[in-house]
Amino acid sequence: MRFKDNSDIEEILPSWASNLANVELSKLSDDILIFPPISRESTDLSDDQLIFEFKNNKYRTTNIMGWLGKGNEQITIHSRFDDGQNDFFLRYMLEKVFDANIVNFDLSKGRENIFDLLPFLLPTYLENALKKGIYKTYVKKQYNDSQVRGPINIGQYIKKNTPFIGKISYDIREFTSDNNIMQLIRHTIEYVRLTKKSIKFPSNLIKKVEEVTQTYQLIDRNKILSSNLTIKNPYFCDYNPLIRLCQMILRHEKVSFGDDKQKIHGIIFDGAWLWEEYLARVIDMALIHSENKTCKSPIKLFQTMTQGKNTSYYPDFYVRNSLVLDAKYKNVTSIKREDRFQIITYLHVLSAHTAGVIFPSRTATDWKEIGELSGFGGNIGKLSVSIPQKLEQYSLFKDKIHNEEILLKECLSNLI
């Protein structure tokens, strides 16, 4: 079954899919990978977002795209800006965002191709988890020396110290970062480094993992995979999606994915996040991308108190004293009141002369001015980015959208 995002569902959903309606993402099974990973520090993808919404006796998709399956049944949710059966736009955004040249990737052709994408997600999941620091836990370790710090291990003592040589075998529980969780992450990194050499990991993160897993040995991989690797400490809950991803990569679950017919599996993406990240790579150095709330040094416009909590506001793309744009993954016929007030605020705080929204469209790539502001002045408009339609070959789609990207940069140069 195939559906467009943000659209009404006319077909009858399988019972397992209808059971997902109005279920928050944070309550989904660990077998459904969510991207970007949900974090308490990031609101790019909120944990109360849904895959399917059931309202007024009708099912509807949301901004979520991707693949879901149970047994031999499969559901594909593709971009509503994709025309046809090939999902070219979604595929192109994934390649751009993850810097992945996935030649045979085709979302419409099933789970085998989809799970080729998993290793490309690893750097982001790793970065998200390590924001909390290196995970430590108590680990049982065996020692054989003269400084006894725990219960004596009689069996090991007889085996290693007969005749007596001045050492005693004993066991001890140590609070350490060299544990099965960190070892699993190290094994996955080494595997991806070997099999997907084009994937780039942040060097500082790799160094941290290597420093705490100096006992790493390739021969231990199966033993690590077979151990219980769930973290219950709520502070380190962001590690659990990373653990699940590592297990799927190392177990090659794209091959044995359909074995458990009772589980719902899948990989889903937030369309709004994907669109913004795609634009960031296309626009490149033309505008500053503040990456919303997760930027290391964003421009914070202002804070308000919402239900007793500080809420910060950030622009998506901007050039100080010049231009500010807010990315919208939706068809913008007119700028809604809330969005209009938002970009006007951005314009005045950044002392810009132009502000607007940037969105995907089936029409031409073009800037349309809506009007001029009174008071402090400034222009408001909307920038559409044309998504090629009705093409049979992915290579043709790439050529045409590349031309649209050139037009987009020209529009931005004129606005700046």
Tab-separated table of C-alpha atoms in Angstrom:
chain	number	residue	atom	x	y	z
A	1	MET	CA	0.000	0.000	0.000
A	2	ARG	CA	1.196	3.487	-0.883
A	3	PHE	CA	0.100	6.793	0.634
A	4	LYS	CA	1.157	10.408	0.334
A	5	ASP	CA	2.107	12.328	3.451
A	6	ASN	CA	-0.338	14.920	4.796
A	7	SER	CA	-3.212	13.321	2.890
A	8	ASP	CA	-6.479	11.553	3.572
A	9	ILE	CA	-6.372	7.746	3.345
A	10	GLU	CA	-9.122	6.376	1.123
A	11	GLU	CA	-8.133	2.683	1.372
A	12	ILE	CA	-8.820	0.327	4.261
A	13	LEU	CA	-5.764	0.106	6.497
A	14	PRO	CA	-4.543	-3.268	7.801
A	15	SER	CA	-5.499	-3.715	11.447
A	16	TRP	CA	-1.895	-3.417	12.629
A	17	ALA	CA	-1.558	-0.057	10.828
A	18	SER	CA	-4.885	1.309	12.079
A	19	ASN	CA	-3.712	0.436	15.601
A	20	LEU	CA	-0.899	2.972	15.110
A	21	ALA	CA	-3.395	5.806	14.599
A	22	ASN	CA	-3.113	8.569	17.227
A	23	VAL	CA	-0.178	6.733	18.865
A	24	GLU	CA	2.624	9.121	19.797
A	25	LEU	CA	6.058	8.417	18.320
A	26	SER	CA	7.582	8.061	21.784
A	27	LYS	CA	5.309	5.065	22.412
A	28	LEU	CA	6.176	3.169	19.235
A	29	SER	CA	8.058	-0.119	19.176
A	30	ASP	CA	11.851	-0.089	19.188
A	31	ASP	CA	11.629	-1.945	15.874
A	32	ILE	CA	10.466	1.277	14.183
A	33	LEU	CA	13.438	3.555	13.614
A	34	ILE	CA	12.529	7.232	13.845
A	35	PHE	CA	14.612	9.895	12.170
A	36	PRO	CA	15.732	12.305	13.452
A	37	PRO	CA	15.909	10.391	16.750
A	38	ILE	CA	13.619	11.816	19.419
A	39	SER	CA	15.528	13.694	22.094
A	40	ARG	CA	14.336	15.700	25.060
A	41	GLU	CA	16.740	18.474	24.002
A	42	SER	CA	15.530	18.636	20.403
A	43	THR	CA	12.061	19.509	19.180
A	44	ASP	CA	12.781	18.880	15.492
A	45	LEU	CA	10.609	15.812	15.859
A	46	SER	CA	8.337	15.969	18.888
A	47	ASP	CA	7.455	12.783	20.724
A	48	ASP	CA	3.728	13.568	20.496
A	49	GLN	CA	3.798	13.526	16.699
A	50	LEU	CA	1.828	10.784	14.918
A	51	ILE	CA	2.259	8.537	11.886
A	52	PHE	CA	-1.477	8.204	11.278
A	53	GLU	CA	-4.194	10.455	12.625
A	54	PHE	CA	-7.778	9.274	13.085
A	55	LYS	CA	-10.210	12.166	13.260
A	56	ASN	CA	-13.812	12.677	12.191
A	57	ASN	CA	-14.058	8.982	11.318
A	58	LYS	CA	-11.253	9.297	8.767
A	59	TYR	CA	-7.581	8.252	8.698
A	60	ARG	CA	-4.949	10.718	7.559
A	61	THR	CA	-1.156	10.718	7.190
A	62	THR	CA	1.010	13.422	8.764
A	63	ASN	CA	4.423	14.900	7.914
A	64	ILE	CA	5.977	11.452	8.441
A	65	MET	CA	7.404	9.601	5.426
A	66	GLY	CA	9.030	6.200	5.103
A	67	TRP	CA	8.238	2.501	5.297
A	68	LEU	CA	6.282	0.317	7.696
A	69	GLY	CA	5.689	-3.420	7.527
A	70	LYS	CA	4.444	-6.469	9.362
A	71	GLY	CA	5.127	-9.898	7.945
A	72	ASN	CA	4.548	-9.687	4.198
A	73	GLU	CA	2.370	-6.551	4.412
A	74	GLN	CA	4.027	-3.260	3.591
A	75	ILE	CA	3.037	0.423	3.685
A	76	THR	CA	5.007	3.158	1.944
A	77	ILE	CA	4.409	6.820	2.786
A	78	HIS	CA	6.035	9.115	0.234
A	79	SER	CA	6.165	12.877	-0.282
A	80	ARG	CA	3.030	14.499	-1.643
A	81	PHE	CA	5.380	16.539	-3.846
A	82	ASP	CA	6.422	13.290	-5.575
A	83	ASP	CA	4.379	12.593	-8.697
A	84	GLY	CA	4.235	8.969	-9.786
A	85	GLN	CA	5.395	5.711	-8.237
A	86	ASN	CA	9.138	6.284	-7.957
A	87	ASP	CA	9.576	8.444	-4.842
A	88	PHE	CA	12.343	10.391	-6.575
A	89	PHE	CA	12.032	13.492	-4.380
A	90	LEU	CA	12.276	11.568	-1.102
A	91	ARG	CA	15.195	9.541	-2.417
A	92	TYR	CA	16.985	12.681	-3.574
A	93	MET	CA	16.556	14.431	-0.211
A	94	LEU	CA	17.867	11.357	1.622
A	95	GLU	CA	20.947	11.227	-0.616
A	96	LYS	CA	21.613	14.940	-0.105
A	97	VAL	CA	21.092	14.978	3.650
A	98	PHE	CA	23.076	11.807	4.384
A	99	ASP	CA	25.683	12.438	1.685
A	100	ALA	CA	24.940	8.952	0.385
A	101	ASN	CA	25.129	7.858	-3.222
A	102	ILE	CA	22.697	4.968	-2.893
A	103	VAL	CA	22.555	3.892	-6.514
A	104	ASN	CA	19.927	1.161	-6.147
A	105	PHE	CA	17.891	2.759	-3.385
A	106	ASP	CA	14.177	2.768	-4.228
A	107	LEU	CA	11.656	3.190	-1.427
A	108	SER	CA	8.896	1.671	-3.515
A	109	LYS	CA	10.671	-1.649	-4.029
A	110	GLY	CA	10.654	-2.920	-0.475
A	111	ARG	CA	12.539	-3.301	2.720
A	112	GLU	CA	15.745	-4.774	1.282
A	113	ASN	CA	16.751	-1.475	-0.333
A	114	ILE	CA	15.477	0.628	2.551
A	115	PHE	CA	17.721	-1.046	5.092
A	116	ASP	CA	20.764	-0.380	2.952
A	117	LEU	CA	20.278	3.149	4.279
A	118	LEU	CA	20.768	2.190	7.942
A	119	PRO	CA	24.567	2.657	8.154
A	120	PHE	CA	24.175	6.222	6.859
A	121	LEU	CA	22.009	7.061	9.870
A	122	LEU	CA	24.633	5.959	12.385
A	123	PRO	CA	26.640	9.237	12.703
A	124	THR	CA	23.533	11.243	13.615
A	125	TYR	CA	22.277	8.662	16.136
A	126	LEU	CA	25.770	8.509	17.634
A	127	GLU	CA	26.018	12.273	17.987
A	128	ASN	CA	22.558	12.459	19.537
A	129	ALA	CA	23.385	9.825	22.183
A	130	LEU	CA	26.833	11.140	23.098
A	131	LYS	CA	25.410	14.548	23.946
A	132	LYS	CA	24.623	12.958	27.322
A	133	GLY	CA	28.225	11.864	27.757
A	134	ILE	CA	29.810	8.415	27.767
A	135	TYR	CA	27.554	5.758	29.264
A	136	LYS	CA	28.897	4.101	32.413
A	137	THR	CA	27.567	1.143	34.358
A	138	TYR	CA	28.692	-1.554	36.789
A	139	VAL	CA	30.546	-4.430	35.130
A	140	LYS	CA	31.764	-7.664	36.718
A	141	LYS	CA	35.499	-8.053	36.117
A	142	GLN	CA	38.021	-10.702	37.083
A	143	TYR	CA	41.498	-9.907	38.391
A	144	ASN	CA	44.471	-12.002	39.372
A	145	ASP	CA	46.949	-10.025	41.448
A	146	SER	CA	48.172	-9.520	45.008
A	147	GLN	CA	45.780	-6.659	45.886
A	148	VAL	CA	42.470	-8.361	46.656
A	149	ARG	CA	39.501	-5.983	46.287
A	150	GLY	CA	36.601	-8.436	46.069
A	151	PRO	CA	35.358	-12.001	46.659
A	152	ILE	CA	37.915	-14.692	45.866
A	153	ASN	CA	37.166	-16.802	42.775
A	154	ILE	CA	38.206	-20.260	43.949
A	155	GLY	CA	38.011	-21.910	40.534
A	156	GLN	CA	40.160	-19.284	38.835
A	157	TYR	CA	42.516	-19.189	41.810
A	158	ILE	CA	43.237	-22.935	41.535
A	159	LYS	CA	43.534	-22.742	37.748
A	160	LYS	CA	45.893	-19.771	37.604
A	161	ASN	CA	47.814	-19.897	40.884
A	162	THR	CA	48.840	-23.521	41.376
A	163	PRO	CA	51.471	-23.686	42.647
A	164	PHE	CA	50.999	-20.474	44.635
A	165	ILE	CA	52.877	-17.570	43.034
A	166	GLY	CA	51.760	-14.720	45.277
A	167	LYS	CA	48.594	-13.822	43.338
A	168	ILE	CA	44.923	-14.344	44.132
A	169	SER	CA	42.001	-14.506	41.678
A	170	TYR	CA	38.986	-12.432	42.654
A	171	ASP	CA	35.891	-10.783	41.155
A	172	ILE	CA	34.854	-7.157	41.472
A	173	ARG	CA	32.075	-4.877	40.199
A	174	GLU	CA	33.511	-1.747	38.600
A	175	PHE	CA	31.689	1.388	37.505
A	176	THR	CA	33.206	1.785	34.065
A	177	SER	CA	32.644	3.106	30.552
A	178	ASP	CA	34.194	-0.033	29.048
A	179	ASN	CA	30.907	-1.935	29.035
A	180	ASN	CA	28.797	-3.902	26.560
A	181	ILE	CA	26.883	-0.820	25.380
A	182	MET	CA	29.996	1.110	24.413
A	183	GLN	CA	31.552	-2.059	22.991
A	184	LEU	CA	28.473	-2.553	20.768
A	185	ILE	CA	28.840	0.997	19.469
A	186	ARG	CA	32.555	0.410	18.793
A	187	HIS	CA	31.852	-2.845	16.928
A	188	THR	CA	29.257	-1.098	14.761
A	189	ILE	CA	31.548	1.815	13.969
A	190	GLU	CA	34.330	-0.558	12.930
A	191	TYR	CA	31.921	-2.601	10.796
A	192	VAL	CA	30.549	0.482	9.019
A	193	ARG	CA	34.058	1.865	8.520
A	194	LEU	CA	34.987	-1.358	6.743
A	195	THR	CA	31.839	-1.845	4.637
A	196	LYS	CA	30.751	1.767	3.942
A	197	LYS	CA	33.952	3.732	3.586
A	198	SER	CA	32.136	6.786	2.216
A	199	ILE	CA	30.384	7.429	5.549
A	200	LYS	CA	32.042	10.174	7.559
A	201	PHE	CA	32.004	10.130	11.360
A	202	PRO	CA	32.856	13.209	13.485
A	203	SER	CA	36.450	12.554	14.550
A	204	ASN	CA	35.879	13.841	18.100
A	205	LEU	CA	33.079	11.314	18.670
A	206	ILE	CA	35.108	8.425	17.286
A	207	LYS	CA	38.001	9.368	19.559
A	208	LYS	CA	35.739	9.321	22.624
A	209	VAL	CA	34.420	5.845	21.815
A	210	GLU	CA	37.881	4.459	21.067
A	211	GLU	CA	39.318	5.843	24.305
A	212	VAL	CA	36.778	3.999	26.468
A	213	THR	CA	36.781	0.692	24.541
A	214	GLN	CA	40.453	-0.215	24.510
A	215	THR	CA	39.591	-3.863	25.239
A	216	TYR	CA	37.785	-4.053	21.849
A	217	GLN	CA	38.327	-7.318	19.971
A	218	LEU	CA	36.541	-8.361	16.802
A	219	ILE	CA	36.126	-11.909	18.147
A	220	ASP	CA	33.805	-10.589	20.909
A	221	ARG	CA	31.125	-9.278	18.490
A	222	ASN	CA	28.680	-12.199	18.756
A	223	LYS	CA	28.998	-12.281	22.542
A	224	ILE	CA	28.206	-8.560	22.735
A	225	LEU	CA	25.209	-8.921	20.393
A	226	SER	CA	23.715	-11.747	22.461
A	227	SER	CA	23.841	-9.801	25.749
A	228	ASN	CA	21.038	-7.711	27.272
A	229	LEU	CA	21.639	-4.173	26.009
A	230	THR	CA	18.720	-2.045	27.211
A	231	ILE	CA	19.342	1.117	29.240
A	232	LYS	CA	16.727	1.895	31.901
A	233	ASN	CA	18.373	5.019	33.285
A	234	PRO	CA	16.145	7.874	31.961
A	235	TYR	CA	19.107	10.235	31.637
A	236	PHE	CA	20.705	7.961	29.025
A	237	CYS	CA	17.442	7.074	27.236
A	238	ASP	CA	18.799	8.609	24.005
A	239	TYR	CA	21.194	5.651	23.817
A	240	ASN	CA	18.374	3.128	23.242
A	241	PRO	CA	17.613	4.143	19.605
A	242	LEU	CA	21.355	3.992	18.903
A	243	ILE	CA	21.576	0.526	20.472
A	244	ARG	CA	18.696	-0.713	18.327
A	245	LEU	CA	20.261	0.734	15.169
A	246	CYS	CA	23.622	-0.894	15.973
A	247	GLN	CA	21.943	-4.267	16.502
A	248	MET	CA	20.086	-4.018	13.190
A	249	ILE	CA	23.255	-3.120	11.304
A	250	LEU	CA	25.394	-5.867	12.845
A	251	ARG	CA	22.714	-8.541	12.549
A	252	HIS	CA	22.120	-7.684	8.884
A	253	GLU	CA	18.408	-7.464	9.615
A	254	LYS	CA	17.653	-6.397	6.073
A	255	VAL	CA	18.075	-10.123	5.245
A	256	SER	CA	16.049	-11.633	8.081
A	257	PHE	CA	13.608	-8.768	8.455
A	258	GLY	CA	10.460	-10.721	7.730
A	259	ASP	CA	11.189	-13.625	10.058
A	260	ASP	CA	9.161	-12.301	12.985
A	261	LYS	CA	5.677	-11.856	11.542
A	262	GLN	CA	4.256	-10.577	14.845
A	263	LYS	CA	6.338	-7.405	14.984
A	264	ILE	CA	5.822	-4.111	13.189
A	265	HIS	CA	9.071	-2.917	11.637
A	266	GLY	CA	9.932	0.247	9.789
A	267	ILE	CA	11.983	3.349	9.238
A	268	ILE	CA	10.313	6.759	9.171
A	269	PHE	CA	11.453	10.326	8.529
A	270	ASP	CA	10.057	13.690	9.524
A	271	GLY	CA	9.313	15.523	6.267
A	272	ALA	CA	9.745	19.012	7.756
A	273	TRP	CA	13.178	18.152	9.174
A	274	LEU	CA	14.261	16.452	5.942
A	275	TRP	CA	13.196	19.459	3.837
A	276	GLU	CA	15.088	21.916	6.043
A	277	GLU	CA	18.245	19.800	6.089
A	278	TYR	CA	18.053	19.387	2.302
A	279	LEU	CA	17.812	23.170	1.853
A	280	ALA	CA	20.790	23.660	4.163
A	281	ARG	CA	22.942	21.558	1.838
A	282	VAL	CA	21.662	23.228	-1.325
A	283	ILE	CA	21.919	26.798	-0.073
A	284	ASP	CA	25.319	26.011	1.435
A	285	MET	CA	27.138	29.266	2.253
A	286	ALA	CA	24.548	31.641	0.768
A	287	LEU	CA	22.664	31.883	4.076
A	288	ILE	CA	23.399	30.876	7.657
A	289	HIS	CA	21.480	27.801	8.807
A	290	SER	CA	20.796	28.075	12.523
A	291	GLU	CA	19.674	24.402	12.734
A	292	ASN	CA	16.898	25.538	15.039
A	293	LYS	CA	17.329	24.537	18.694
A	294	THR	CA	20.241	22.135	18.188
A	295	CYS	CA	22.762	24.587	16.702
A	296	LYS	CA	26.017	24.943	18.659
A	297	SER	CA	25.993	28.748	18.271
A	298	PRO	CA	22.589	29.841	16.952
A	299	ILE	CA	21.192	33.343	16.831
A	300	LYS	CA	18.574	33.330	19.566
A	301	LEU	CA	15.986	35.950	18.685
A	302	PHE	CA	14.059	36.111	21.935
A	303	GLN	CA	12.530	34.040	24.708
A	304	THR	CA	8.985	33.886	26.011
A	305	MET	CA	7.384	32.156	28.946
A	306	THR	CA	5.099	29.310	27.834
A	307	GLN	CA	3.353	27.457	30.675
A	308	GLY	CA	6.116	28.504	33.061
A	309	LYS	CA	8.941	27.431	30.706
A	310	ASN	CA	11.324	29.512	28.599
A	311	THR	CA	10.678	29.045	24.883
A	312	SER	CA	13.392	30.165	22.455
A	313	TYR	CA	12.831	31.202	18.854
A	314	TYR	CA	15.337	30.824	16.028
A	315	PRO	CA	15.253	31.577	12.296
A	316	ASP	CA	15.911	28.724	9.848
A	317	PHE	CA	18.047	30.635	7.322
A	318	TYR	CA	19.250	34.218	7.512
A	319	VAL	CA	21.771	36.892	6.580
A	320	ARG	CA	21.930	39.670	9.161
A	321	ASN	CA	20.738	43.085	7.948
A	322	SER	CA	19.519	41.443	4.761
A	323	LEU	CA	17.322	38.330	4.444
A	324	VAL	CA	15.589	35.777	6.658
A	325	LEU	CA	13.692	32.674	5.440
A	326	ASP	CA	11.601	30.113	7.296
A	327	ALA	CA	11.491	26.593	5.793
A	328	LYS	CA	7.978	25.184	5.362
A	329	TYR	CA	7.328	21.646	4.175
A	330	LYS	CA	3.901	22.416	2.781
A	331	ASN	CA	2.241	23.958	-0.232
A	332	VAL	CA	2.073	27.674	0.555
A	333	THR	CA	-0.690	29.408	-1.387
A	334	SER	CA	-0.764	32.236	1.138
A	335	ILE	CA	1.267	32.819	4.287
A	336	LYS	CA	-0.867	32.014	7.303
A	337	ARG	CA	-1.312	34.549	10.068
A	338	GLU	CA	0.959	32.763	12.579
A	339	ASP	CA	3.732	32.219	10.004
A	340	ARG	CA	3.435	35.832	8.858
A	341	PHE	CA	3.861	37.196	12.389
A	342	GLN	CA	6.835	34.869	12.900
A	343	ILE	CA	8.805	36.028	9.861
A	344	ILE	CA	7.980	39.683	10.574
A	345	THR	CA	9.486	39.218	14.034
A	346	TYR	CA	12.595	37.631	12.511
A	347	LEU	CA	12.883	40.493	10.031
A	348	HIS	CA	12.850	43.232	12.672
A	349	VAL	CA	15.099	41.474	15.210
A	350	LEU	CA	17.735	40.760	12.527
A	351	SER	CA	17.338	44.230	10.963
A	352	ALA	CA	16.679	42.538	7.609
A	353	HIS	CA	14.966	44.154	4.637
A	354	THR	CA	13.307	40.953	3.326
A	355	ALA	CA	11.648	37.970	5.012
A	356	GLY	CA	9.627	35.047	3.747
A	357	VAL	CA	8.999	31.323	3.625
A	358	ILE	CA	10.701	28.768	1.379
A	359	PHE	CA	8.699	25.711	0.357
A	360	PRO	CA	8.507	22.864	-2.226
A	361	SER	CA	6.191	23.421	-5.162
A	362	ARG	CA	4.990	21.891	-8.413
A	363	THR	CA	5.263	25.288	-10.108
A	364	ALA	CA	8.339	27.337	-11.017
A	365	THR	CA	11.222	28.206	-8.712
A	366	ASP	CA	10.448	31.837	-8.038
A	367	TRP	CA	10.230	34.606	-5.443
A	368	LYS	CA	6.837	36.257	-5.120
A	369	GLU	CA	6.590	39.434	-3.103
A	370	ILE	CA	3.440	39.686	-1.019
A	371	GLY	CA	3.750	43.223	0.274
A	372	GLU	CA	5.715	45.917	2.070
A	373	LEU	CA	5.505	46.497	5.811
A	374	SER	CA	4.557	49.776	7.395
A	375	GLY	CA	6.380	51.114	10.442
A	376	PHE	CA	9.983	49.908	10.353
A	377	GLY	CA	9.522	48.768	6.748
A	378	GLY	CA	10.650	45.596	4.981
A	379	ASN	CA	9.304	43.231	2.330
A	380	ILE	CA	7.435	39.958	2.853
A	381	GLY	CA	7.272	37.186	0.265
A	382	LYS	CA	7.415	33.477	-0.491
A	383	LEU	CA	10.064	31.474	-2.327
A	384	SER	CA	8.900	28.331	-4.134
A	385	VAL	CA	11.304	25.551	-5.135
A	386	SER	CA	10.060	23.544	-8.107
A	387	ILE	CA	10.068	19.743	-7.718
A	388	PRO	CA	10.262	18.000	-11.144
A	389	GLN	CA	7.232	15.867	-12.010
A	390	LYS	CA	6.291	12.940	-14.274
A	391	LEU	CA	9.794	11.631	-14.972
A	392	GLU	CA	10.504	7.950	-15.575
A	393	GLN	CA	14.222	7.921	-14.783
A	394	TYR	CA	15.930	9.049	-11.602
A	395	SER	CA	18.887	10.459	-13.572
A	396	LEU	CA	16.519	12.835	-15.402
A	397	PHE	CA	14.982	13.901	-12.092
A	398	LYS	CA	18.435	14.703	-10.688
A	399	ASP	CA	19.353	16.766	-13.748
A	400	LYS	CA	16.150	18.791	-13.598
A	401	ILE	CA	16.195	19.417	-9.858
A	402	HIS	CA	19.850	20.435	-10.116
A	403	ASN	CA	18.760	23.130	-12.583
A	404	GLU	CA	16.095	24.255	-10.110
A	405	GLU	CA	18.739	24.475	-7.388
A	406	ILE	CA	20.779	26.801	-9.613
A	407	LEU	CA	17.686	28.982	-10.093
A	408	LEU	CA	17.136	28.939	-6.317
A	409	LYS	CA	20.649	30.256	-5.666
A	410	GLU	CA	20.104	32.976	-8.276
A	411	CYS	CA	16.893	34.040	-6.524
A	412	LEU	CA	18.710	34.180	-3.194
A	413	SER	CA	21.529	36.273	-4.681
A	414	ASN	CA	18.999	38.797	-5.940
A	415	LEU	CA	17.256	38.941	-2.562
A	416	ILE	CA	20.456	39.350	-0.546
